[in-house]
Short mmCIF file of C-alpha atoms in Angstrom, two decimals:
data_model
loop_
_atom_site.label_atom_id
_atom_site.label_comp_id
_atom_site.label_asym_id
_atom_site.label_seq_id
_atom_site.Cartn_x
_atom_site.Cartn_y
_atom_site.Cartn_z
CA MET A 1 92.76 75.69 85.50
CA ASP A 2 92.61 73.15 88.36
CA ALA A 3 95.82 74.59 89.85
CA LEU A 4 94.13 78.00 89.91
CA HIS A 5 91.36 76.59 92.11
CA VAL A 6 93.85 75.34 94.70
CA GLY A 7 95.73 78.65 94.62
CA ASP A 8 99.06 77.71 93.02
CA MET A 9 99.40 80.44 90.40
CA ASP A 10 102.90 79.43 89.34
CA ILE A 11 101.82 75.88 88.47
CA ALA A 12 98.68 77.11 86.72
CA TYR A 13 100.67 79.54 84.57
CA ALA A 14 103.43 77.02 83.86
CA LYS A 15 100.88 74.48 82.63
CA VAL A 16 99.07 77.00 80.43
CA LEU A 17 102.32 78.42 79.03
CA SER A 18 103.51 74.91 78.17
CA THR A 19 100.47 74.45 75.92
CA GLY A 20 101.35 77.47 73.77
CA ASP A 21 97.64 78.36 73.74
CA ASP A 22 97.43 82.17 73.82
CA LEU A 23 93.65 82.16 74.25
CA LEU A 24 93.90 79.92 77.30
CA LEU A 25 96.64 82.16 78.72
CA MET A 26 94.43 85.23 78.25
CA LYS A 27 91.55 83.45 80.00
CA LEU A 28 93.82 82.54 82.92
CA MET A 29 95.12 86.11 83.13
CA GLU A 30 91.56 87.45 83.17
CA ARG A 31 90.39 84.92 85.73
CA SER A 32 93.33 85.29 88.14
CA GLY A 33 93.87 89.01 87.71
CA PRO A 34 97.39 90.41 87.96
CA THR A 35 99.54 87.94 89.88
CA VAL A 36 103.06 89.10 89.07
CA ASP A 37 103.91 88.93 92.77
CA GLN A 38 102.85 85.26 92.97
CA LEU A 39 104.83 83.89 90.03
CA SER A 40 108.40 82.66 89.77
CA ASN A 41 110.82 84.88 87.86
CA GLU A 42 110.85 82.47 84.90
CA ILE A 43 107.05 82.41 84.60
CA THR A 44 106.90 86.18 85.14
CA ASP A 45 109.32 86.68 82.24
CA GLU A 46 107.16 84.57 79.93
CA VAL A 47 103.95 86.33 80.95
CA LEU A 48 105.52 89.79 80.57
CA HIS A 49 106.82 88.82 77.13
CA PHE A 50 103.28 87.77 76.20
CA ILE A 51 101.88 91.03 77.60
CA ALA A 52 104.40 93.07 75.61
CA GLN A 53 103.25 91.34 72.44
CA CYS A 54 99.56 91.88 73.29
CA LEU A 55 99.95 95.61 73.91
CA VAL A 56 99.71 96.32 70.21
CA GLU A 57 96.20 94.83 70.09
CA GLN A 58 93.54 97.30 71.22
CA ASN A 59 91.12 94.62 72.43
CA LEU A 60 93.70 93.17 74.87
CA PHE A 61 94.96 96.43 76.29
CA ASP A 62 92.69 96.46 79.38
CA LEU A 63 94.02 93.06 80.41
CA CYS A 64 97.63 94.07 79.83
CA LEU A 65 97.30 97.42 81.54
CA SER A 66 96.24 95.93 84.87
CA TRP A 67 99.28 93.62 84.84
CA ILE A 68 101.60 96.51 83.94
CA GLN A 69 100.09 98.59 86.75
CA GLN A 70 100.90 95.83 89.24
CA LEU A 71 104.40 95.46 87.79
CA ALA A 72 105.03 99.20 88.11
CA ASP A 73 103.75 99.18 91.69
CA LEU A 74 106.08 96.29 92.60
CA VAL A 75 109.08 97.91 90.93
CA MET A 76 108.41 101.30 92.53
CA GLU A 77 107.95 99.78 96.01
CA ASN A 78 110.75 97.19 95.93
CA GLY A 79 113.33 98.43 93.44
CA PRO A 80 114.07 97.78 89.78
CA ASN A 81 115.56 94.30 90.21
CA ILE A 82 112.77 92.82 92.34
CA LEU A 83 111.73 90.35 89.65
CA GLY A 84 115.00 89.90 87.78
CA ILE A 85 113.39 90.80 84.46
CA PRO A 86 115.84 90.53 81.54
CA ALA A 87 116.69 93.77 79.72
CA LYS A 88 115.24 92.38 76.49
CA ILE A 89 111.79 91.98 78.07
CA MET A 90 112.00 95.39 79.78
CA ASN A 91 112.81 97.05 76.47
CA GLU A 92 110.10 95.16 74.58
CA LEU A 93 107.52 96.06 77.19
CA LEU A 94 108.49 99.74 77.20
CA LEU A 95 108.73 99.93 73.41
CA ASN A 96 105.25 98.47 72.93
CA LEU A 97 103.78 100.54 75.76
CA ASN A 98 105.29 103.60 74.10
CA GLU A 99 103.82 102.58 70.73
CA TYR A 100 100.43 102.11 72.35
CA PHE A 101 100.63 105.47 74.06
CA LEU A 102 101.41 107.19 70.74
CA THR A 103 98.61 105.55 68.75
CA MET A 104 95.71 104.65 71.04
CA VAL A 105 93.58 106.02 73.87
CA ALA A 106 93.37 104.37 77.29
CA PRO A 107 90.00 102.85 78.22
CA GLU A 108 87.58 105.40 79.68
CA ASP A 109 86.88 103.27 82.75
CA TRP A 110 90.57 102.80 83.62
CA GLU A 111 91.22 104.00 87.18
CA GLY A 112 94.97 103.38 87.53
CA ALA A 113 97.95 105.32 86.30
CA THR A 114 97.76 106.39 82.67
CA PRO A 115 99.83 104.46 80.12
CA ASP A 116 102.28 107.37 79.81
CA GLN A 117 102.70 107.50 83.60
CA LEU A 118 103.37 103.75 83.72
CA LEU A 119 105.82 104.11 80.87
CA ASP A 120 107.67 106.91 82.67
CA GLN A 121 107.66 105.08 86.01
CA LEU A 122 109.05 101.84 84.62
CA ALA A 123 111.60 103.51 82.35
CA SER A 124 112.84 105.67 85.21
CA ALA A 125 113.04 102.75 87.65
CA TRP A 126 114.81 100.54 85.12
CA GLY A 127 117.14 103.34 83.98
CA ILE A 128 116.02 103.12 80.35
CA ASP A 129 116.11 106.27 78.22
CA LEU A 130 112.85 106.53 76.30
CA HIS A 131 114.44 108.75 73.67
CA HIS A 132 116.00 105.74 71.97
CA PHE A 133 112.44 104.53 71.18
CA GLU A 134 111.68 107.67 69.17
CA LYS A 135 111.81 107.34 65.41
#
């Protein structure tokens, strides 16, 4: 958390990710807010993988949604390859966002794009057909 105080998000996230402590990572994510644009591609990949896994937990959705909103904004403004996200992580993120959208309701106080809008935006930008997620 000391690196967060001096403003080096990449170092702060690298240190927390190296511990394997999911609770500490969630605290850092809450404290820093979405910082996708301040992280290296490697750290971004790890954080997005974590977010994809957390999407299936209702109590973590608010945290994840703000990061996905920032990701969608970056991708829409700068193109689909801006962060060099591997296809595996893109698919996992979209699959779990799709699962969330089908089974849960977005928080009432959410002011950004709806989960289905984010899903559509990212899938479209990344050229991923959402129909292959349907069962």
